[in-house]
Short mmCIF file of C-alpha atoms in Angstrom, two decimals:
data_model
loop_
_atom_site.label_atom_id
_atom_site.label_comp_id
_atom_site.label_asym_id
_atom_site.label_seq_id
_atom_site.Cartn_x
_atom_site.Cartn_y
_atom_site.Cartn_z
CA UNK A 281 -50.08 24.60 66.13
CA UNK A 282 -46.33 25.17 66.26
CA UNK A 283 -44.76 23.51 69.32
CA UNK A 284 -41.22 23.88 70.64
CA UNK A 285 -39.71 21.00 72.60
CA UNK A 286 -36.54 21.37 74.65
CA UNK A 287 -34.69 18.08 75.00
CA UNK A 288 -34.31 15.30 72.46
CA UNK A 289 -34.00 12.32 74.75
CA UNK A 290 -36.42 9.41 74.70
CA UNK A 291 -39.32 11.51 76.00
CA UNK A 292 -38.63 14.55 73.82
CA UNK A 293 -38.19 12.56 70.62
CA UNK A 294 -41.30 10.45 71.26
CA UNK A 295 -43.31 13.58 72.06
CA UNK A 296 -42.08 15.30 68.90
CA UNK A 297 -42.99 12.37 66.69
CA UNK A 298 -46.43 11.95 68.28
CA UNK A 299 -47.27 15.63 67.92
CA UNK A 300 -46.06 15.74 64.32
CA UNK A 301 -48.28 12.77 63.50
CA UNK A 302 -51.21 14.82 64.80
CA UNK A 303 -50.44 17.52 62.25
CA UNK A 304 -48.53 20.04 64.39
CA UNK A 305 -45.28 21.68 63.32
CA UNK A 306 -42.43 20.90 65.69
CA UNK A 307 -39.05 22.34 66.60
CA UNK A 308 -36.76 20.35 68.89
CA UNK A 309 -33.93 22.05 70.77
CA UNK A 310 -30.96 20.16 72.21
CA UNK A 311 -27.39 21.16 72.97
CA UNK A 312 -26.12 17.83 71.63
CA UNK A 313 -26.59 17.59 67.84
CA UNK A 314 -26.21 13.80 67.92
CA UNK A 315 -29.39 13.58 70.00
CA UNK A 316 -31.47 14.40 66.94
CA UNK A 317 -30.77 10.91 65.58
CA UNK A 318 -33.61 9.72 67.82
CA UNK A 319 -36.09 11.65 65.67
CA UNK A 320 -35.53 9.43 62.66
CA UNK A 321 -35.29 10.33 59.00
CA UNK A 322 -39.03 10.84 58.59
CA UNK A 323 -39.19 13.74 61.09
CA UNK A 324 -40.00 16.93 59.19
CA UNK A 325 -39.62 19.50 61.96
CA UNK A 326 -36.75 21.77 62.90
CA UNK A 327 -33.66 20.57 64.70
CA UNK A 328 -32.07 23.42 66.63
CA UNK A 329 -28.74 22.97 68.38
CA UNK A 330 -28.40 25.19 71.42
CA UNK A 331 -29.38 25.84 75.02
CA UNK A 332 -33.12 25.60 75.49
CA UNK A 333 -33.50 28.64 77.72
CA UNK A 334 -31.41 30.93 75.52
CA UNK A 335 -33.73 33.48 73.94
CA UNK A 336 -31.93 33.53 70.59
CA UNK A 337 -32.05 29.75 70.42
CA UNK A 338 -35.76 29.81 71.18
CA UNK A 339 -36.37 32.41 68.51
CA UNK A 340 -34.53 30.20 66.01
CA UNK A 341 -36.89 27.41 67.01
CA UNK A 342 -39.88 29.64 66.26
CA UNK A 343 -40.96 30.34 69.81
CA UNK A 344 -42.54 33.64 68.77
CA UNK A 345 -45.04 31.74 66.62
CA UNK A 346 -45.48 28.82 69.01
CA UNK A 347 -48.65 27.87 70.81
CA UNK A 348 -46.98 25.52 73.28
CA UNK A 349 -43.59 24.74 74.85
CA UNK A 350 -42.38 21.55 76.53
CA UNK A 351 -39.19 21.36 78.61
CA UNK A 352 -38.20 17.70 78.88
CA UNK A 353 -34.40 17.74 79.13
CA UNK A 354 -32.58 15.74 81.81
CA UNK A 355 -32.01 18.78 84.05
CA UNK A 356 -34.62 20.11 86.47
CA UNK A 357 -33.09 23.58 86.67
CA UNK A 358 -32.82 23.90 82.90
CA UNK A 359 -36.40 22.77 82.43
CA UNK A 360 -37.79 25.25 84.93
CA UNK A 361 -35.72 28.15 83.60
CA UNK A 362 -36.73 27.36 80.03
CA UNK A 363 -40.40 27.05 81.00
CA UNK A 364 -40.32 30.42 82.76
CA UNK A 365 -38.57 32.08 79.82
CA UNK A 366 -41.16 30.67 77.40
CA UNK A 367 -44.03 31.89 79.55
CA UNK A 368 -42.70 35.18 80.90
CA UNK A 369 -40.56 36.42 78.01
CA UNK A 370 -42.52 35.08 75.05
CA UNK A 371 -46.03 34.84 76.52
CA UNK A 372 -46.56 31.14 75.78
CA UNK A 373 -49.60 30.00 77.74
CA UNK A 374 -49.33 26.24 77.21
CA UNK A 375 -46.09 25.37 78.99
CA UNK A 376 -45.06 22.17 80.77
CA UNK A 377 -41.83 21.10 82.44
CA UNK A 378 -40.59 17.66 83.40
CA UNK A 379 -39.16 17.60 86.92
CA UNK A 380 -37.37 14.72 88.62
CA UNK A 381 -37.49 16.17 92.16
CA UNK A 382 -41.10 15.82 93.40
CA UNK A 383 -40.64 18.54 96.02
CA UNK A 384 -39.63 21.04 93.38
CA UNK A 385 -42.50 19.92 91.17
CA UNK A 386 -45.04 20.79 93.85
CA UNK A 387 -43.50 24.23 94.39
CA UNK A 388 -43.51 25.11 90.70
CA UNK A 389 -47.01 23.71 90.25
CA UNK A 390 -48.24 26.18 92.88
CA UNK A 391 -46.45 28.95 91.01
CA UNK A 392 -48.54 28.16 87.97
CA UNK A 393 -45.98 26.19 85.95
CA UNK A 394 -47.48 22.80 85.03
CA UNK A 395 -44.99 20.08 85.88
CA UNK A 396 -44.66 16.34 85.41
CA UNK A 397 -42.72 14.76 88.27
CA UNK A 398 -41.24 11.77 86.42
CA UNK A 399 -39.80 9.77 89.31
CA UNK A 400 -42.79 10.32 91.58
CA UNK A 401 -45.25 9.46 88.84
CA UNK A 402 -43.47 6.20 87.98
CA UNK A 403 -43.08 5.17 91.62
CA UNK A 404 -46.68 6.07 92.43
CA UNK A 405 -48.02 4.15 89.45
CA UNK A 406 -46.04 1.05 90.46
CA UNK A 407 -47.28 1.31 94.05
CA UNK A 408 -50.79 1.85 92.74
CA UNK A 409 -50.71 -1.46 90.91
CA UNK A 410 -49.03 -3.32 93.80
CA UNK A 411 -51.06 -1.81 96.65
CA UNK A 412 -54.33 -0.51 95.21
CA UNK A 413 -55.98 1.53 97.95
CA UNK A 414 -57.06 5.07 98.73
CA UNK A 415 -56.74 7.88 96.19
CA UNK A 416 -53.78 8.72 93.96
CA UNK A 417 -53.69 12.40 92.88
CA UNK A 418 -52.96 12.84 89.18
CA UNK A 419 -53.43 16.61 88.91
CA UNK A 420 -54.14 19.56 91.18
CA UNK A 421 -55.24 23.04 90.23
CA UNK A 422 -52.73 25.77 91.19
CA UNK A 423 -54.66 26.62 94.37
CA UNK A 424 -54.66 23.01 95.51
CA UNK A 425 -58.42 23.09 96.14
CA UNK A 426 -59.50 20.67 93.39
CA UNK A 427 -57.80 17.56 92.12
CA UNK A 428 -58.10 14.76 89.63
CA UNK A 429 -57.38 11.42 91.25
CA UNK A 430 -57.55 7.72 90.59
CA UNK A 431 -59.56 6.29 93.49
CA UNK A 432 -59.43 2.64 94.50
CA UNK A 433 -62.92 1.25 94.00
CA UNK A 434 -64.36 -1.62 96.02
CA UNK A 435 -65.45 -4.67 94.03
CA UNK A 436 -68.90 -4.03 95.51
CA UNK A 437 -69.35 -1.24 92.94
CA UNK A 438 -68.92 -3.64 89.99
CA UNK A 439 -72.19 -3.95 88.10
CA UNK A 440 -73.49 -0.55 89.23
CA UNK A 441 -73.91 2.52 87.05
CA UNK A 442 -71.62 5.53 87.08
CA UNK A 443 -74.64 7.67 87.97
CA UNK A 444 -75.06 5.80 91.25
CA UNK A 445 -71.38 6.04 92.08
CA UNK A 446 -71.48 9.80 91.50
CA UNK A 447 -74.71 10.32 93.45
CA UNK A 448 -73.54 8.41 96.50
CA UNK A 449 -69.97 9.69 96.64
CA UNK A 450 -70.47 13.27 95.45
CA UNK A 451 -67.68 13.18 92.84
CA UNK A 452 -67.56 13.65 89.09
CA UNK A 453 -66.20 10.62 87.22
CA UNK A 454 -64.07 12.07 84.43
CA UNK A 455 -62.89 8.87 82.76
CA UNK A 456 -62.28 5.17 83.24
CA UNK A 457 -59.30 3.09 82.24
CA UNK A 458 -60.65 -0.22 80.96
CA UNK A 459 -58.41 -2.93 79.51
CA UNK A 460 -55.63 -0.37 79.13
CA UNK A 461 -57.72 2.19 77.26
CA UNK A 462 -59.30 5.41 78.53
CA UNK A 463 -63.04 5.77 78.00
CA UNK A 464 -65.41 8.65 78.69
CA UNK A 465 -68.37 7.14 80.54
CA UNK A 466 -71.98 8.26 80.44
CA UNK A 467 -74.25 8.16 83.45
CA UNK A 468 -75.50 4.79 82.18
CA UNK A 469 -72.05 3.20 81.95
CA UNK A 470 -71.79 0.16 84.21
CA UNK A 471 -68.60 -0.43 86.17
CA UNK A 472 -66.74 -3.61 85.24
CA UNK A 473 -64.15 -5.64 87.10
CA UNK A 474 -60.68 -4.15 86.58
CA UNK A 475 -61.89 -0.62 85.80
CA UNK A 476 -59.68 2.19 87.11
CA UNK A 477 -61.88 5.12 88.12
CA UNK A 478 -60.60 8.69 87.75
CA UNK A 479 -62.60 11.44 89.45
CA UNK A 480 -62.60 15.19 90.06
CA UNK A 481 -63.12 16.17 93.68
CA UNK A 482 -62.35 18.77 96.29
CA UNK A 483 -59.03 18.13 98.00
CA UNK A 484 -60.55 18.55 101.45
CA UNK A 485 -62.99 15.70 100.75
CA UNK A 486 -60.42 13.01 99.93
CA UNK A 487 -60.94 11.03 103.14
CA UNK A 488 -64.72 10.98 102.73
CA UNK A 489 -64.51 9.98 99.07
CA UNK A 490 -61.97 7.22 99.75
CA UNK A 491 -64.25 5.80 102.45
CA UNK A 492 -67.30 5.90 100.17
CA UNK A 493 -65.45 4.16 97.33
CA UNK A 494 -64.08 1.51 99.71
CA UNK A 495 -67.45 0.89 101.39
CA UNK A 496 -69.46 0.16 98.28
CA UNK A 497 -73.00 1.24 97.40
CA UNK A 498 -75.70 1.89 99.96
CA UNK A 499 -77.90 -1.17 99.75
CA UNK A 500 -80.92 0.80 100.93
CA UNK A 501 -80.65 3.48 98.25
CA UNK A 502 -79.88 3.92 94.59
CA UNK A 503 -80.65 1.48 91.85
#
C-alpha cells in the first residue's frame, strides 16, 4: 500500500520507518526540508516539501494512489484540515489525525475522522498505571455506542479462564497485554497476575462491567 504521512517530527518519522519496514511505499510531507533528516539515509520513500493540506502538494506525494493518510504534524488545525482534504477531496478511506486538544478529538471522532488525542492518551496511560481502577476507553465507534476499553481486573480473577470472565461479565475480551506484549487469548487462556485486559462492550454498560471486574468471579457458578 502507498501511504502519505504529513509531518516529519518524531512520530511521523518513526511511523514512516515502521511502515516502510512492513513493505509499504511511503511519502512524507513537511514544510521544513530539514525535518527529513529524521528519516535517515536508509529511508527509500518520497520526501515532499510543502503544506500537507495543499492539494498540489498531496498529489506530488502520490495521494491519488494512496490507500491511507496520516496527519501527525504539530498543529491540530493543520492535521484536521489535511485529514478532511484527504478523505473528502481524494476519497482516502483510511485516514487518521493526531490531535493535542482532547475536546476537539472527541468532536472530530464523532464526525467520522479517526483521531489520536496525544496529550489525553499519555496522561490517561500514566494515571492508569498509578491508579488502576475502573475502565479506560481506548476507542469508540463514531456513534459512541460501543467501545474498546482496558478494564481494571480484580486479583480474584487470576487463575480463571477467559471464557469464565466473558460469561460472567458479558463482554468480549479482545486482547491481553502480558509482560509488555499483546496476545490474542482463546477461551482457554488463563488470566495471570499483571495481565491488562482489553474488552469490547456497550458504552451504556460500563458501570456494570466495571463492578463485575472489580468483584471477581461468582464462587457459586462457573468453573
